[in-house]
């Protein structure tokens, strides 16, 4: 197998893992109630406000950080449900 085929194989594997992660995040998000979602937003905003400045400077935006943390939480929740 040459390097182009290996690269394509890795890219398809990564795409499959990303799709699986998105599906898990959707399942986790749908299983959460309104109160739990609000508590999650509050916790993430609290974490952002208390994060050290040099770490915050490395993260591109607060919106990106919030989206990533919500996705991570939803994926973990969906894995616990299964």
PDB file of N, CA and C in Angstrom:
ATOM      1  N   UNK A   1       0.855  -1.170   0.000  1.00  0.00           N
ATOM      2  CA  UNK A   1       0.000   0.000   0.000  1.00  0.00           C
ATOM      3  C   UNK A   1       0.906   1.241   0.000  1.00  0.00           C
ATOM      4  N   UNK A   2       0.669   2.130  -0.924  1.00  0.00           N
ATOM      5  CA  UNK A   2       1.492   3.330  -0.961  1.00  0.00           C
ATOM      6  C   UNK A   2       0.943   4.403  -0.018  1.00  0.00           C
ATOM      7  N   UNK A   3       1.656   5.504   0.067  1.00  0.00           N
ATOM      8  CA  UNK A   3       1.308   6.517   1.054  1.00  0.00           C
ATOM      9  C   UNK A   3      -0.023   7.195   0.754  1.00  0.00           C
ATOM     10  N   UNK A   4      -0.401   7.305  -0.507  1.00  0.00           N
ATOM     11  CA  UNK A   4      -1.687   7.926  -0.841  1.00  0.00           C
ATOM     12  C   UNK A   4      -2.851   7.064  -0.376  1.00  0.00           C
ATOM     13  N   UNK A   5      -2.730   5.762  -0.566  1.00  0.00           N
ATOM     14  CA  UNK A   5      -3.782   4.854  -0.113  1.00  0.00           C
ATOM     15  C   UNK A   5      -3.861   4.848   1.408  1.00  0.00           C
ATOM     16  N   UNK A   6      -2.723   4.895   2.066  1.00  0.00           N
ATOM     17  CA  UNK A   6      -2.710   4.937   3.525  1.00  0.00           C
ATOM     18  C   UNK A   6      -3.352   6.223   4.037  1.00  0.00           C
ATOM     19  N   UNK A   7      -3.061   7.335   3.378  1.00  0.00           N
ATOM     20  CA  UNK A   7      -3.641   8.610   3.781  1.00  0.00           C
ATOM     21  C   UNK A   7      -5.151   8.582   3.610  1.00  0.00           C
ATOM     22  N   UNK A   8      -5.624   8.066   2.482  1.00  0.00           N
ATOM     23  CA  UNK A   8      -7.062   7.974   2.249  1.00  0.00           C
ATOM     24  C   UNK A   8      -7.739   7.064   3.265  1.00  0.00           C
ATOM     25  N   UNK A   9      -7.086   5.974   3.603  1.00  0.00           N
ATOM     26  CA  UNK A   9      -7.622   5.054   4.606  1.00  0.00           C
ATOM     27  C   UNK A   9      -7.735   5.743   5.958  1.00  0.00           C
ATOM     28  N   UNK A  10      -6.692   6.463   6.348  1.00  0.00           N
ATOM     29  CA  UNK A  10      -6.729   7.195   7.629  1.00  0.00           C
ATOM     30  C   UNK A  10      -7.816   8.257   7.626  1.00  0.00           C
ATOM     31  N   UNK A  11      -7.968   8.957   6.511  1.00  0.00           N
ATOM     32  CA  UNK A  11      -8.994   9.991   6.431  1.00  0.00           C
ATOM     33  C   UNK A  11     -10.398   9.406   6.534  1.00  0.00           C
ATOM     34  N   UNK A  12     -10.631   8.265   5.914  1.00  0.00           N
ATOM     35  CA  UNK A  12     -11.952   7.644   6.021  1.00  0.00           C
ATOM     36  C   UNK A  12     -12.200   7.132   7.437  1.00  0.00           C
ATOM     37  N   UNK A  13     -11.155   6.617   8.094  1.00  0.00           N
ATOM     38  CA  UNK A  13     -11.312   6.168   9.476  1.00  0.00           C
ATOM     39  C   UNK A  13     -11.617   7.347  10.400  1.00  0.00           C
ATOM     40  N   UNK A  14     -10.930   8.455  10.210  1.00  0.00           N
ATOM     41  CA  UNK A  14     -11.165   9.641  11.027  1.00  0.00           C
ATOM     42  C   UNK A  14     -12.572  10.172  10.793  1.00  0.00           C
ATOM     43  N   UNK A  15     -13.009  10.177   9.543  1.00  0.00           N
ATOM     44  CA  UNK A  15     -14.365  10.640   9.213  1.00  0.00           C
ATOM     45  C   UNK A  15     -15.412   9.756   9.882  1.00  0.00           C
ATOM     46  N   UNK A  16     -15.190   8.457   9.883  1.00  0.00           N
ATOM     47  CA  UNK A  16     -16.129   7.535  10.527  1.00  0.00           C
ATOM     48  C   UNK A  16     -16.193   7.782  12.030  1.00  0.00           C
ATOM     49  N   UNK A  17     -15.052   8.025  12.657  1.00  0.00           N
ATOM     50  CA  UNK A  17     -15.027   8.307  14.091  1.00  0.00           C
ATOM     51  C   UNK A  17     -15.722   9.635  14.407  1.00  0.00           C
ATOM     52  N   UNK A  18     -15.525  10.639  13.562  1.00  0.00           N
ATOM     53  CA  UNK A  18     -16.197  11.920  13.769  1.00  0.00           C
ATOM     54  C   UNK A  18     -17.706  11.783  13.630  1.00  0.00           C
ATOM     55  N   UNK A  19     -18.147  11.009  12.645  1.00  0.00           N
ATOM     56  CA  UNK A  19     -19.588  10.788  12.463  1.00  0.00           C
ATOM     57  C   UNK A  19     -20.183  10.058  13.662  1.00  0.00           C
ATOM     58  N   UNK A  20     -19.468   9.059  14.165  1.00  0.00           N
ATOM     59  CA  UNK A  20     -19.941   8.324  15.341  1.00  0.00           C
ATOM     60  C   UNK A  20     -20.032   9.254  16.548  1.00  0.00           C
ATOM     61  N   UNK A  21     -19.052  10.123  16.702  1.00  0.00           N
ATOM     62  CA  UNK A  21     -19.040  11.066  17.822  1.00  0.00           C
ATOM     63  C   UNK A  21     -20.207  12.051  17.722  1.00  0.00           C
ATOM     64  N   UNK A  22     -20.498  12.515  16.507  1.00  0.00           N
ATOM     65  CA  UNK A  22     -21.626  13.432  16.319  1.00  0.00           C
ATOM     66  C   UNK A  22     -22.948  12.744  16.631  1.00  0.00           C
ATOM     67  N   UNK A  23     -23.074  11.485  16.238  1.00  0.00           N
ATOM     68  CA  UNK A  23     -24.297  10.736  16.542  1.00  0.00           C
ATOM     69  C   UNK A  23     -24.460  10.556  18.043  1.00  0.00           C
ATOM     70  N   UNK A  24     -23.371  10.234  18.736  1.00  0.00           N
ATOM     71  CA  UNK A  24     -23.431  10.100  20.187  1.00  0.00           C
ATOM     72  C   UNK A  24     -23.791  11.429  20.845  1.00  0.00           C
ATOM     73  N   UNK A  25     -23.254  12.519  20.334  1.00  0.00           N
ATOM     74  CA  UNK A  25     -23.558  13.834  20.897  1.00  0.00           C
ATOM     75  C   UNK A  25     -25.040  14.165  20.733  1.00  0.00           C
ATOM     76  N   UNK A  26     -25.618  13.810  19.585  1.00  0.00           N
ATOM     77  CA  UNK A  26     -27.043  14.053  19.368  1.00  0.00           C
ATOM     78  C   UNK A  26     -27.890  13.239  20.340  1.00  0.00           C
ATOM     79  N   UNK A  27     -27.501  11.987  20.548  1.00  0.00           N
ATOM     80  CA  UNK A  27     -28.234  11.131  21.488  1.00  0.00           C
ATOM     81  C   UNK A  27     -28.157  11.707  22.896  1.00  0.00           C
ATOM     82  N   UNK A  28     -26.959  12.118  23.302  1.00  0.00           N
ATOM     83  CA  UNK A  28     -26.771  12.701  24.628  1.00  0.00           C
ATOM     84  C   UNK A  28     -27.552  13.992  24.794  1.00  0.00           C
ATOM     85  N   UNK A  29     -27.565  14.834  23.768  1.00  0.00           N
ATOM     86  CA  UNK A  29     -28.280  16.114  23.835  1.00  0.00           C
ATOM     87  C   UNK A  29     -29.776  15.887  23.955  1.00  0.00           C
ATOM     88  N   UNK A  30     -30.311  14.918  23.201  1.00  0.00           N
ATOM     89  CA  UNK A  30     -31.747  14.642  23.245  1.00  0.00           C
ATOM     90  C   UNK A  30     -32.171  14.039  24.582  1.00  0.00           C
ATOM     91  N   UNK A  31     -31.255  13.362  25.266  1.00  0.00           N
ATOM     92  CA  UNK A  31     -31.602  12.732  26.535  1.00  0.00           C
ATOM     93  C   UNK A  31     -31.589  13.720  27.699  1.00  0.00           C
ATOM     94  N   UNK A  32     -31.017  14.904  27.472  1.00  0.00           N
ATOM     95  CA  UNK A  32     -30.940  15.903  28.548  1.00  0.00           C
ATOM     96  C   UNK A  32     -32.224  16.709  28.627  1.00  0.00           C
ATOM     97  N   UNK A  33     -32.579  17.068  29.841  1.00  0.00           N
ATOM     98  CA  UNK A  33     -33.736  17.922  30.047  1.00  0.00           C
ATOM     99  C   UNK A  33     -33.334  19.385  30.025  1.00  0.00           C
ATOM    100  N   UNK A  34     -34.325  20.256  30.099  1.00  0.00           N
ATOM    101  CA  UNK A  34     -34.070  21.694  30.038  1.00  0.00           C
ATOM    102  C   UNK A  34     -33.230  22.165  31.225  1.00  0.00           C
ATOM    103  N   UNK A  35     -33.519  21.669  32.400  1.00  0.00           N
ATOM    104  CA  UNK A  35     -32.790  22.076  33.595  1.00  0.00           C
ATOM    105  C   UNK A  35     -31.330  21.630  33.506  1.00  0.00           C
ATOM    106  N   UNK A  36     -31.124  20.407  33.042  1.00  0.00           N
ATOM    107  CA  UNK A  36     -29.753  19.897  32.927  1.00  0.00           C
ATOM    108  C   UNK A  36     -28.956  20.700  31.899  1.00  0.00           C
ATOM    109  N   UNK A  37     -29.596  21.112  30.805  1.00  0.00           N
ATOM    110  CA  UNK A  37     -28.915  21.928  29.789  1.00  0.00           C
ATOM    111  C   UNK A  37     -28.515  23.283  30.369  1.00  0.00           C
ATOM    112  N   UNK A  38     -29.424  23.899  31.129  1.00  0.00           N
ATOM    113  CA  UNK A  38     -29.115  25.192  31.743  1.00  0.00           C
ATOM    114  C   UNK A  38     -27.982  25.065  32.755  1.00  0.00           C
ATOM    115  N   UNK A  39     -27.985  23.980  33.540  1.00  0.00           N
ATOM    116  CA  UNK A  39     -26.903  23.760  34.498  1.00  0.00           C
ATOM    117  C   UNK A  39     -25.568  23.561  33.778  1.00  0.00           C
ATOM    118  N   UNK A  40     -25.606  22.882  32.655  1.00  0.00           N
ATOM    119  CA  UNK A  40     -24.391  22.660  31.876  1.00  0.00           C
ATOM    120  C   UNK A  40     -23.844  23.983  31.349  1.00  0.00           C
ATOM    121  N   UNK A  41     -24.719  24.832  30.792  1.00  0.00           N
ATOM    122  CA  UNK A  41     -24.286  26.147  30.319  1.00  0.00           C
ATOM    123  C   UNK A  41     -23.679  26.962  31.464  1.00  0.00           C
ATOM    124  N   UNK A  42     -24.313  26.934  32.616  1.00  0.00           N
ATOM    125  CA  UNK A  42     -23.822  27.678  33.771  1.00  0.00           C
ATOM    126  C   UNK A  42     -22.448  27.179  34.191  1.00  0.00           C
ATOM    127  N   UNK A  43     -22.275  25.870  34.241  1.00  0.00           N
ATOM    128  CA  UNK A  43     -20.991  25.295  34.632  1.00  0.00           C
ATOM    129  C   UNK A  43     -19.892  25.657  33.634  1.00  0.00           C
ATOM    130  N   UNK A  44     -20.205  25.579  32.340  1.00  0.00           N
ATOM    131  CA  UNK A  44     -19.201  25.893  31.315  1.00  0.00           C
ATOM    132  C   UNK A  44     -18.826  27.370  31.368  1.00  0.00           C
ATOM    133  N   UNK A  45     -19.798  28.247  31.546  1.00  0.00           N
ATOM    134  CA  UNK A  45     -19.499  29.680  31.656  1.00  0.00           C
ATOM    135  C   UNK A  45     -18.672  29.966  32.908  1.00  0.00           C
ATOM    136  N   UNK A  46     -18.973  29.279  33.996  1.00  0.00           N
ATOM    137  CA  UNK A  46     -18.201  29.439  35.231  1.00  0.00           C
ATOM    138  C   UNK A  46     -16.765  28.974  35.006  1.00  0.00           C
ATOM    139  N   UNK A  47     -16.600  27.832  34.319  1.00  0.00           N
ATOM    140  CA  UNK A  47     -15.260  27.335  34.021  1.00  0.00           C
ATOM    141  C   UNK A  47     -14.493  28.317  33.143  1.00  0.00           C
ATOM    142  N   UNK A  48     -15.184  28.909  32.170  1.00  0.00           N
ATOM    143  CA  UNK A  48     -14.525  29.869  31.272  1.00  0.00           C
ATOM    144  C   UNK A  48     -14.065  31.099  32.054  1.00  0.00           C
ATOM    145  N   UNK A  49     -14.920  31.598  32.938  1.00  0.00           N
ATOM    146  CA  UNK A  49     -14.584  32.795  33.702  1.00  0.00           C
ATOM    147  C   UNK A  49     -13.428  32.547  34.664  1.00  0.00           C
ATOM    148  N   UNK A  50     -13.317  31.336  35.190  1.00  0.00           N
ATOM    149  CA  UNK A  50     -12.271  31.026  36.158  1.00  0.00           C
ATOM    150  C   UNK A  50     -11.020  30.426  35.522  1.00  0.00           C
ATOM    151  N   UNK A  51     -11.029  30.281  34.212  1.00  0.00           N
ATOM    152  CA  UNK A  51      -9.873  29.728  33.519  1.00  0.00           C
ATOM    153  C   UNK A  51      -8.736  30.751  33.553  1.00  0.00           C
ATOM    154  N   UNK A  52      -7.530  30.247  33.674  1.00  0.00           N
ATOM    155  CA  UNK A  52      -6.388  31.149  33.709  1.00  0.00           C
ATOM    156  C   UNK A  52      -6.224  31.854  32.373  1.00  0.00           C
ATOM    157  N   UNK A  53      -5.715  33.052  32.415  1.00  0.00           N
ATOM    158  CA  UNK A  53      -5.645  33.910  31.230  1.00  0.00           C
ATOM    159  C   UNK A  53      -4.796  33.306  30.112  1.00  0.00           C
ATOM    160  N   UNK A  54      -3.658  32.715  30.450  1.00  0.00           N
ATOM    161  CA  UNK A  54      -2.790  32.184  29.400  1.00  0.00           C
ATOM    162  C   UNK A  54      -3.417  30.988  28.693  1.00  0.00           C
ATOM    163  N   UNK A  55      -4.277  30.244  29.389  1.00  0.00           N
ATOM    164  CA  UNK A  55      -4.990  29.134  28.737  1.00  0.00           C
ATOM    165  C   UNK A  55      -6.089  29.697  27.840  1.00  0.00           C
ATOM    166  N   UNK A  56      -6.778  30.690  28.335  1.00  0.00           N
ATOM    167  CA  UNK A  56      -7.869  31.291  27.566  1.00  0.00           C
ATOM    168  C   UNK A  56      -7.366  31.920  26.267  1.00  0.00           C
ATOM    169  N   UNK A  57      -6.155  32.446  26.290  1.00  0.00           N
ATOM    170  CA  UNK A  57      -5.583  33.056  25.088  1.00  0.00           C
ATOM    171  C   UNK A  57      -5.299  32.031  24.005  1.00  0.00           C
ATOM    172  N   UNK A  58      -5.104  30.783  24.374  1.00  0.00           N
ATOM    173  CA  UNK A  58      -4.821  29.737  23.396  1.00  0.00           C
ATOM    174  C   UNK A  58      -6.083  29.190  22.733  1.00  0.00           C
ATOM    175  N   UNK A  59      -7.236  29.431  23.330  1.00  0.00           N
ATOM    176  CA  UNK A  59      -8.499  28.951  22.775  1.00  0.00           C
ATOM    177  C   UNK A  59      -9.028  30.041  21.846  1.00  0.00           C
ATOM    178  N   UNK A  60      -9.390  29.675  20.616  1.00  0.00           N
ATOM    179  CA  UNK A  60      -9.788  30.694  19.624  1.00  0.00           C
ATOM    180  C   UNK A  60     -10.960  31.575  20.057  1.00  0.00           C
ATOM    181  N   UNK A  61     -12.022  30.975  20.601  1.00  0.00           N
ATOM    182  CA  UNK A  61     -13.179  31.784  20.993  1.00  0.00           C
ATOM    183  C   UNK A  61     -13.947  31.075  22.102  1.00  0.00           C
ATOM    184  N   UNK A  62     -14.732  31.854  22.800  1.00  0.00           N
ATOM    185  CA  UNK A  62     -15.556  31.285  23.864  1.00  0.00           C
ATOM    186  C   UNK A  62     -16.637  30.381  23.279  1.00  0.00           C
ATOM    187  N   UNK A  63     -17.190  30.753  22.140  1.00  0.00           N
ATOM    188  CA  UNK A  63     -18.239  29.953  21.516  1.00  0.00           C
ATOM    189  C   UNK A  63     -17.712  28.571  21.124  1.00  0.00           C
ATOM    190  N   UNK A  64     -16.499  28.541  20.588  1.00  0.00           N
ATOM    191  CA  UNK A  64     -15.882  27.263  20.232  1.00  0.00           C
ATOM    192  C   UNK A  64     -15.643  26.392  21.444  1.00  0.00           C
ATOM    193  N   UNK A  65     -15.210  27.020  22.532  1.00  0.00           N
ATOM    194  CA  UNK A  65     -14.977  26.298  23.780  1.00  0.00           C
ATOM    195  C   UNK A  65     -16.287  25.731  24.327  1.00  0.00           C
ATOM    196  N   UNK A  66     -17.331  26.531  24.320  1.00  0.00           N
ATOM    197  CA  UNK A  66     -18.631  26.092  24.832  1.00  0.00           C
ATOM    198  C   UNK A  66     -19.162  24.929  23.997  1.00  0.00           C
ATOM    199  N   UNK A  67     -19.072  25.050  22.675  1.00  0.00           N
ATOM    200  CA  UNK A  67     -19.559  23.982  21.797  1.00  0.00           C
ATOM    201  C   UNK A  67     -18.788  22.682  22.021  1.00  0.00           C
ATOM    202  N   UNK A  68     -17.481  22.780  22.168  1.00  0.00           N
ATOM    203  CA  UNK A  68     -16.664  21.588  22.393  1.00  0.00           C
ATOM    204  C   UNK A  68     -16.988  20.934  23.733  1.00  0.00           C
ATOM    205  N   UNK A  69     -17.135  21.717  24.771  1.00  0.00           N
ATOM    206  CA  UNK A  69     -17.451  21.168  26.086  1.00  0.00           C
ATOM    207  C   UNK A  69     -18.838  20.526  26.111  1.00  0.00           C
ATOM    208  N   UNK A  70     -19.800  21.142  25.450  1.00  0.00           N
ATOM    209  CA  UNK A  70     -21.151  20.557  25.385  1.00  0.00           C
ATOM    210  C   UNK A  70     -21.101  19.236  24.632  1.00  0.00           C
ATOM    211  N   UNK A  71     -20.373  19.222  23.516  1.00  0.00           N
ATOM    212  CA  UNK A  71     -20.260  17.988  22.737  1.00  0.00           C
ATOM    213  C   UNK A  71     -19.590  16.890  23.564  1.00  0.00           C
ATOM    214  N   UNK A  72     -18.521  17.229  24.271  1.00  0.00           N
ATOM    215  CA  UNK A  72     -17.840  16.230  25.103  1.00  0.00           C
ATOM    216  C   UNK A  72     -18.765  15.680  26.184  1.00  0.00           C
ATOM    217  N   UNK A  73     -19.530  16.554  26.815  1.00  0.00           N
ATOM    218  CA  UNK A  73     -20.445  16.124  27.863  1.00  0.00           C
ATOM    219  C   UNK A  73     -21.537  15.216  27.290  1.00  0.00           C
ATOM    220  N   UNK A  74     -22.078  15.588  26.145  1.00  0.00           N
ATOM    221  CA  UNK A  74     -23.143  14.797  25.521  1.00  0.00           C
ATOM    222  C   UNK A  74     -22.634  13.432  25.079  1.00  0.00           C
ATOM    223  N   UNK A  75     -21.415  13.369  24.569  1.00  0.00           N
ATOM    224  CA  UNK A  75     -20.841  12.089  24.150  1.00  0.00           C
ATOM    225  C   UNK A  75     -20.656  11.177  25.363  1.00  0.00           C
ATOM    226  N   UNK A  76     -20.133  11.726  26.445  1.00  0.00           N
ATOM    227  CA  UNK A  76     -19.959  10.919  27.665  1.00  0.00           C
ATOM    228  C   UNK A  76     -21.294  10.437  28.199  1.00  0.00           C
ATOM    229  N   UNK A  77     -22.299  11.311  28.166  1.00  0.00           N
ATOM    230  CA  UNK A  77     -23.633  10.926  28.637  1.00  0.00           C
ATOM    231  C   UNK A  77     -24.226   9.805  27.786  1.00  0.00           C
ATOM    232  N   UNK A  78     -24.067   9.914  26.461  1.00  0.00           N
ATOM    233  CA  UNK A  78     -24.596   8.888  25.558  1.00  0.00           C
ATOM    234  C   UNK A  78     -23.874   7.553  25.770  1.00  0.00           C
ATOM    235  N   UNK A  79     -22.586   7.589  26.016  1.00  0.00           N
ATOM    236  CA  UNK A  79     -21.843   6.351  26.268  1.00  0.00           C
ATOM    237  C   UNK A  79     -22.287   5.693  27.571  1.00  0.00           C
ATOM    238  N   UNK A  80     -22.642   6.496  28.567  1.00  0.00           N
ATOM    239  CA  UNK A  80     -23.127   5.942  29.824  1.00  0.00           C
ATOM    240  C   UNK A  80     -24.513   5.328  29.655  1.00  0.00           C
ATOM    241  N   UNK A  81     -25.314   5.904  28.739  1.00  0.00           N
ATOM    242  CA  UNK A  81     -26.647   5.365  28.512  1.00  0.00           C
ATOM    243  C   UNK A  81     -26.608   4.005  27.813  1.00  0.00           C
ATOM    244  N   UNK A  82     -25.590   3.770  27.029  1.00  0.00           N
ATOM    245  CA  UNK A  82     -25.511   2.505  26.276  1.00  0.00           C
ATOM    246  C   UNK A  82     -25.011   1.392  27.116  1.00  0.00           C
TER     247      UNK A  82
END
